[in-house]
Each structure stands twice: as structure tokens, then as C-alpha cells.
Tab-separated table of C-alpha atoms and ligand atoms in Angstrom:
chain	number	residue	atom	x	y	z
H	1	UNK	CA	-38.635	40.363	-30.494
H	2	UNK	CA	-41.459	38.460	-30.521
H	3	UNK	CA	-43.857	40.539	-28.020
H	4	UNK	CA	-45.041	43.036	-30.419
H	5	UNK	CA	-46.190	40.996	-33.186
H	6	UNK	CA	-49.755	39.832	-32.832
H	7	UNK	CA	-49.290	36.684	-35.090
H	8	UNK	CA	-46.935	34.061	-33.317
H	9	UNK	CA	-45.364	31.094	-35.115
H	10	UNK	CA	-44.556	27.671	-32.951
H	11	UNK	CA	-42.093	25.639	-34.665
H	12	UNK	CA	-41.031	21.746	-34.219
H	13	UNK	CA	-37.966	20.492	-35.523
H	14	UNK	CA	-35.667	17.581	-35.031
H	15	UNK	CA	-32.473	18.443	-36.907
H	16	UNK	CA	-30.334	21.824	-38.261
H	17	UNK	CA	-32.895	24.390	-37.945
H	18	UNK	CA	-31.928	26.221	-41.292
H	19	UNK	CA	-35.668	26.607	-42.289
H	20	UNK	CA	-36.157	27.667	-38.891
H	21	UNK	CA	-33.181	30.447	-39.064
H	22	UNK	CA	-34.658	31.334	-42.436
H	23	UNK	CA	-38.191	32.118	-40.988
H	24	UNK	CA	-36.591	33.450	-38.323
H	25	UNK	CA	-35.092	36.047	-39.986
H	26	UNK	CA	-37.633	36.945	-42.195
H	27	UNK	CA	-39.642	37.739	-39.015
H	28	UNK	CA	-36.297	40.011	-37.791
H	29	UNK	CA	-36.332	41.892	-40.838
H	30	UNK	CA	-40.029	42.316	-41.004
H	31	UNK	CA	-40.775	40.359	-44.474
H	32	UNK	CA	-42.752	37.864	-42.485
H	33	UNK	CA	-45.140	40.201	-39.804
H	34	UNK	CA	-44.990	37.351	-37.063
H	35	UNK	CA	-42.414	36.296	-34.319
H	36	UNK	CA	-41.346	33.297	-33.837
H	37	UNK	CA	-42.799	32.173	-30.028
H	38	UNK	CA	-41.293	28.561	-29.562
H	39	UNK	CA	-39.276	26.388	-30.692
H	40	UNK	CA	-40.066	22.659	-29.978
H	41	UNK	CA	-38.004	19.730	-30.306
H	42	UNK	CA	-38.515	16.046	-29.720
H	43	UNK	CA	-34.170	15.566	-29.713
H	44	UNK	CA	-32.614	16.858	-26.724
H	45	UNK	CA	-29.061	17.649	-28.884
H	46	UNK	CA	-31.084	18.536	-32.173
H	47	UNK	CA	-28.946	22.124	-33.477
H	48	UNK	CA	-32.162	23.810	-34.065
H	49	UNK	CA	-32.599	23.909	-29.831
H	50	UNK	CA	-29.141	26.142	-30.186
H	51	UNK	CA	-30.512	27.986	-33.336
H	52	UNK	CA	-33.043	29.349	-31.414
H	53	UNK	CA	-31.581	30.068	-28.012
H	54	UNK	CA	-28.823	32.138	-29.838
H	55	UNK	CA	-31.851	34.033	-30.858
H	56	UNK	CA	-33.315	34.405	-27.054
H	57	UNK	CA	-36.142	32.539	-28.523
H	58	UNK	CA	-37.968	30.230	-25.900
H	59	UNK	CA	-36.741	26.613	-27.087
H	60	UNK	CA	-37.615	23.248	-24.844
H	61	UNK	CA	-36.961	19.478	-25.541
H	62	UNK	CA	-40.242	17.459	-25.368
H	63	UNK	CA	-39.538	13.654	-24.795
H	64	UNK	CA	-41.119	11.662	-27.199
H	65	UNK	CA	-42.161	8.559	-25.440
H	66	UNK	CA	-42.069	5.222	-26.548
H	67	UNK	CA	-42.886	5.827	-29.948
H	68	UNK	CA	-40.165	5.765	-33.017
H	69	UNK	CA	-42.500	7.591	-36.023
H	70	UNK	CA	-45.015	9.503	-33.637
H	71	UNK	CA	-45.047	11.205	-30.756
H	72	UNK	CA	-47.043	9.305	-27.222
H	73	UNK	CA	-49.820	10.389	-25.713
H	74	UNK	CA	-48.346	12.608	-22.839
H	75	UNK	CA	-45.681	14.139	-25.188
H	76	UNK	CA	-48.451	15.251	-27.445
H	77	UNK	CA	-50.522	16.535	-24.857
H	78	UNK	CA	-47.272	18.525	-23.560
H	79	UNK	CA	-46.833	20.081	-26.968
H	80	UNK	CA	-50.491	20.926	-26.915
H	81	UNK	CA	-50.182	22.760	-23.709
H	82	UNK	CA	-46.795	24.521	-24.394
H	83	UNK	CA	-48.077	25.849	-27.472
H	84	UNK	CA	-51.504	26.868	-26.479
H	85	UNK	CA	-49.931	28.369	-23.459
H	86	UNK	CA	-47.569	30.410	-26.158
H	87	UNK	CA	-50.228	31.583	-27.771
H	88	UNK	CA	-49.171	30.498	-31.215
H	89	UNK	CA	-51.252	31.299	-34.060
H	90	UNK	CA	-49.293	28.890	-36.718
H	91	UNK	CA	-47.327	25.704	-36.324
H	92	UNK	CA	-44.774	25.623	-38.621
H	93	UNK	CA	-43.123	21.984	-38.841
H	94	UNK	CA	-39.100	22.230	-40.065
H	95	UNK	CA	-37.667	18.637	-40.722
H	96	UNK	CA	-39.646	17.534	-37.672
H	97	UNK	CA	-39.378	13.669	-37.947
H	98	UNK	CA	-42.309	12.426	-36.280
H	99	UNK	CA	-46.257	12.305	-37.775
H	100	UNK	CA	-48.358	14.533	-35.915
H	101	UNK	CA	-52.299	12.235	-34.903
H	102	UNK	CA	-55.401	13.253	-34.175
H	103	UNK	CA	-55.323	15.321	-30.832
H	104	UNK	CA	-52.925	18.113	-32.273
H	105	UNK	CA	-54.630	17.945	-35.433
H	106	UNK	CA	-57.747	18.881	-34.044
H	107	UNK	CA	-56.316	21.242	-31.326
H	108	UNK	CA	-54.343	23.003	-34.100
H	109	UNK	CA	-56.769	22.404	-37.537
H	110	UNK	CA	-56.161	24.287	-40.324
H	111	UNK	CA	-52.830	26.228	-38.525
H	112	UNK	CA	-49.897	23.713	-39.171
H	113	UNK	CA	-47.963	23.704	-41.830
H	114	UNK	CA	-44.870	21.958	-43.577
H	115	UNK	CA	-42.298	22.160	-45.930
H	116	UNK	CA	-41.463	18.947	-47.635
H	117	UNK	CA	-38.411	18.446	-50.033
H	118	UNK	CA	-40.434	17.913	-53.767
H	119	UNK	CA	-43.199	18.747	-55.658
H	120	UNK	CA	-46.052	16.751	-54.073
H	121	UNK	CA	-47.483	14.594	-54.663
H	122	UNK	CA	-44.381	13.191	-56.010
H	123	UNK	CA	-41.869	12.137	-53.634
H	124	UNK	CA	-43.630	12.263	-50.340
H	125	UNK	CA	-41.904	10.508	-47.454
H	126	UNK	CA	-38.112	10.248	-46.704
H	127	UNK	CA	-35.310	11.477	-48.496
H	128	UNK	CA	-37.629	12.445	-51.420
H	129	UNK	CA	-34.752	14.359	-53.134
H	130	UNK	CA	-33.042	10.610	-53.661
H	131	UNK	CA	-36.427	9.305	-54.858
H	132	UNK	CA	-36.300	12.166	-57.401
H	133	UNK	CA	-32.886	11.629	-58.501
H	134	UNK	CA	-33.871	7.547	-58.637
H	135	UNK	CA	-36.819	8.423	-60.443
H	136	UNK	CA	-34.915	10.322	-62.776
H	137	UNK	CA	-37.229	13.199	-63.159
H	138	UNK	CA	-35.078	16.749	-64.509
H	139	UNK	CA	-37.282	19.069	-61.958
H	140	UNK	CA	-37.999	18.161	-58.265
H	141	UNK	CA	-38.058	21.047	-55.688
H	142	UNK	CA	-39.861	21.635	-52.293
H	143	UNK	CA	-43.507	22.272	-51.208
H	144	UNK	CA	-44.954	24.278	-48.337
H	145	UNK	CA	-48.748	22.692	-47.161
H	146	UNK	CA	-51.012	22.667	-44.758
H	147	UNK	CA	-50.895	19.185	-42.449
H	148	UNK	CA	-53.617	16.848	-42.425
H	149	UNK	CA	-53.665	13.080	-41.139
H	150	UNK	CA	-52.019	11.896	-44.138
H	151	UNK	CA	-48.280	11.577	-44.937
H	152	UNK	CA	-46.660	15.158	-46.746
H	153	UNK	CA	-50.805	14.779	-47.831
H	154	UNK	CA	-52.625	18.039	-46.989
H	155	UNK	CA	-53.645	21.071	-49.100
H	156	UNK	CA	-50.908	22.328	-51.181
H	157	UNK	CA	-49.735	26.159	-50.539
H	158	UNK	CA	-46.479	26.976	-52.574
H	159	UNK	CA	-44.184	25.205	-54.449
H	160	UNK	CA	-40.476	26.251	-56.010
H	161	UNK	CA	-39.216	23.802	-58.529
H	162	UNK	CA	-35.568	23.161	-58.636
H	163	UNK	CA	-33.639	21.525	-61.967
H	164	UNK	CA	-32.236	18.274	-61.679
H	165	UNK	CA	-28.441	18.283	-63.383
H	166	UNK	CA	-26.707	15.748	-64.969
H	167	UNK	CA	-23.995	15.645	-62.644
H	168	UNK	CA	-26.202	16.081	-59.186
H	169	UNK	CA	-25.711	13.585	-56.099
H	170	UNK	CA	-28.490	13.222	-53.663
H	171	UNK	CA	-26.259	15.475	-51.396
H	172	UNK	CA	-25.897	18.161	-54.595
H	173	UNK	CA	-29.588	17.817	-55.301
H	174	UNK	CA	-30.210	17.945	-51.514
H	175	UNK	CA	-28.648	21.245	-50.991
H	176	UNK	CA	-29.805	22.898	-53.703
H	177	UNK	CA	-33.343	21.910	-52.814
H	178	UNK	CA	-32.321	22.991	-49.383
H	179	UNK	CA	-31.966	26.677	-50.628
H	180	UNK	CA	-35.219	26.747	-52.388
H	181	UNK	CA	-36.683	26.038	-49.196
H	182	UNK	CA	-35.355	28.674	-47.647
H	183	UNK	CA	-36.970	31.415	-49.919
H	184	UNK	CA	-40.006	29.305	-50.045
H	185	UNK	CA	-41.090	28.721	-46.441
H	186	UNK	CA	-40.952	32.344	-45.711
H	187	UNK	CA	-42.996	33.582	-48.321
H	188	UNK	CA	-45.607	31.223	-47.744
H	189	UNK	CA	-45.567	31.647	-44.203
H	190	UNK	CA	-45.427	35.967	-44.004
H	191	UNK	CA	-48.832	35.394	-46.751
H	192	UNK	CA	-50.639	33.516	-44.104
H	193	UNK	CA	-49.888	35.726	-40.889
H	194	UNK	CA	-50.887	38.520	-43.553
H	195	UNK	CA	-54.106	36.885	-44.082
H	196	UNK	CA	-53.208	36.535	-47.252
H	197	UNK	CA	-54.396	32.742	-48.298
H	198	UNK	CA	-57.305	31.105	-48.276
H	199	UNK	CA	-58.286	27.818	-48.632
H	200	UNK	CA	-61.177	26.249	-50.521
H	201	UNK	CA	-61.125	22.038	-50.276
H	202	UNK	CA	-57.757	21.227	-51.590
H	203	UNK	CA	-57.001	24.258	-53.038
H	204	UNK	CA	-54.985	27.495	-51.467
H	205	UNK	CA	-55.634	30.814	-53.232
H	206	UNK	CA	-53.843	33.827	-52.463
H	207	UNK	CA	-55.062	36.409	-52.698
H	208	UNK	CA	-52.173	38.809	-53.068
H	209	UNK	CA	-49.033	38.121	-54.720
R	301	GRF	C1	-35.852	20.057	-44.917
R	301	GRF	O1	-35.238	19.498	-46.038
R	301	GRF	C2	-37.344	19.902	-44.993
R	301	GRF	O2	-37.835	19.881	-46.292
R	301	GRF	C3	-37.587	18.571	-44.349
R	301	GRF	O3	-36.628	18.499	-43.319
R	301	GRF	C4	-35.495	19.302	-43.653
R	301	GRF	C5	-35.225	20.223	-42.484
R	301	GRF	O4	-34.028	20.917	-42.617
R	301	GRF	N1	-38.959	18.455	-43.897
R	301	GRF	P1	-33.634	22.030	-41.556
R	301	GRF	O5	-33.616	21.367	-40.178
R	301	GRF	O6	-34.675	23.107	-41.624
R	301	GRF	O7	-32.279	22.506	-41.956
């Protein structure tokens, strides 16, 4: 399944897995021309672990150390080596809790990517469809970018917007945004392992559509 793609995707999650499955799929039915290689996950019990196994995709729990928002120094260095020794191309990131520092940075630059639940650069952080709906802005929606050494900060590669009703809850607004993600995060990801984007400072220009 994944052997004869060239272009292999790493991912590291910490909850569900639904952008995972969504990416996932798209691989499976050949919108995105990748497989998915890894799956990584710094939670033992987190569902996306199952998500892939069902899938007979390779999926391993890292231990995070003693860290609560970032990963230590050895667990890094293990995710380093078991994705270098995957030969991954891309690292996606899907609801992966924990801010990735300067070693994987540079051992990964310009190859990880992210999908964050609002238009940046509003919103970034935690539950940033409840900041939305405190905010009271009437669109919000999700954003796929490249990771730099900033918070939900790097250069900005697709973005769906999603309307905010009069009668949404954060879990309402959540899910819908949820959805969005799922059409999003594939697209952007199959135009990269195309070749597809390219990226000038802060800007991402594709150049097919
Ligand atoms: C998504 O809402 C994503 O935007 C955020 O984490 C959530 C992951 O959901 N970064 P899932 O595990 O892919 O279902």
C-alpha cells in the first residue's frame, strides 16, 4: 500500500485520527499520489494508533518525556530516527498536541505541515473554533501550513472558510470545521507530493489548481 509510491507521508497525532483516515484514503484512492509510511503518536491509547493499524500501516507510541507542551530530547531524537529511517518525504501533523523545537525543525525544514482549526492568523492556539465563536466573527474555518518555530505561525498553504450560524455551539462549530478539514488537508497535501506548490518567503503558490 504504501511500497509503490515514491512520496511517503509520516504523520503525528495525539487524538481521533479523522484527518489522518481522510489523508489516508485519499492516498487509497489515488487523489493524493503518496502513502502514508508511519504513524506516530506521543499517547499510547490515542485512536489514531488503531486508525492506522486497521490500515496495516506501521503505527508506534513514542514516550514523550518529561515535558507537558513539547516533546524531550530523546523522544525527539526517536521521532527523528523513526522517520528518517521511514523514509518520509512529508510530515504531516493531525491534532498532534505537542510544539515541535529546533532539532526536527531543522532535520525536517520546509517538509512538515499542519492543519489548524481557523483562518490564521486568527485563532491560533487551542480550541480556536471557541475563540471564533467568542470572538463572534460569522466565518472561521481551518488552515493547512507549513511549520516553523512559531505557534500555528508558518507559511500559509490552503485555507476553507466555514460560516458561523446563529445557533452554533463550539461542539456544532467544531464539527463542522472538522469536515472542512477533511477535504482540505488532502488537497493540500496530494499538491505538494505532486510538486505542485512552491513557496516564496511567506507566500505558497500553486502552481496548478
Ligand atoms: C483537528 O481539529 C485539527 O485541526 C487540530 O487537531 C484536530 C485533530 O483531529 N490540529 P483528528 O485527530 O484529525 O480527528
Amino acid at each position: 500500500m504504501t511500497s509503490e509510491h515514491s512520496f511517503r507521508i509520516g504523520i503525528l497525532g495525539s487524538g481521533k485520527g479523522s484527518n489522518f483516515v481522510a489523508i489516508a484514503e485519499a492516498c487509497a484512492a489515488g487523489t493524493i499520489p503518496a502513502g502514508v509510511a508511519l504513524v506516530l503518536s506521543d499517547l499510547a491509547e490515542a485512536e489514531i494508533l488503531d486508525r492506522a493499524r486497521e490500515r496495516g500501516i506501521p503505527a508506534r507510541f513514542i514516550a514523550p518525556g518529561k515535558f507537558r507542551t513539547k516533546l524531550d530530547e530523546d523522544a525527539e531524537r526517536a521521532c527523528i530516527d523513526v522517520l528518517r529511517a521511514a523514509r518520509v518525504d512529508l510530515v504531516a501533523l493531525a491534532g498532534f498536541m505537542r510544539v515541535l523545537k529546533g532539532d526536527f525543525l531543522r532535520a525536517f525544514e520546509g517538509r512538515i505541515v499542519n492543519i489548524h482549526p481557523s483562518l490564521l492568523p486568527s485563532f491560533p492556539g487551542l480550541e480556536a473554533w471557541k475563540q471564533a465563536l467568542d470572538h463572534g466573527v460569522r466565518f472561521t474555518g481551518c488552515t493547512v501550513h507549513f511549520v516553523d518555530a512559531g505557534v500555528d505561525s508558518g507559511p500559509i498553504i490552503g485555507q476553507q472558510p466555514v460560516p458561523v450560524l446563529d445557533d452554533d455551539t463550539p461542539e456544532t462549530l467544531h464539527r463542522r470545521i472538522h469536515s472542512a478539514e477533511h477535504e482540505l488537508y488532502p488537497k493540500c497535501v496530494a499538491a505538494i507530493a505532486r510538486g505542485g506548490i512552491v513557496v516564496a518567503g511567506r507566500r505558497v503558490v500553486w502552481k496548478e489548481n
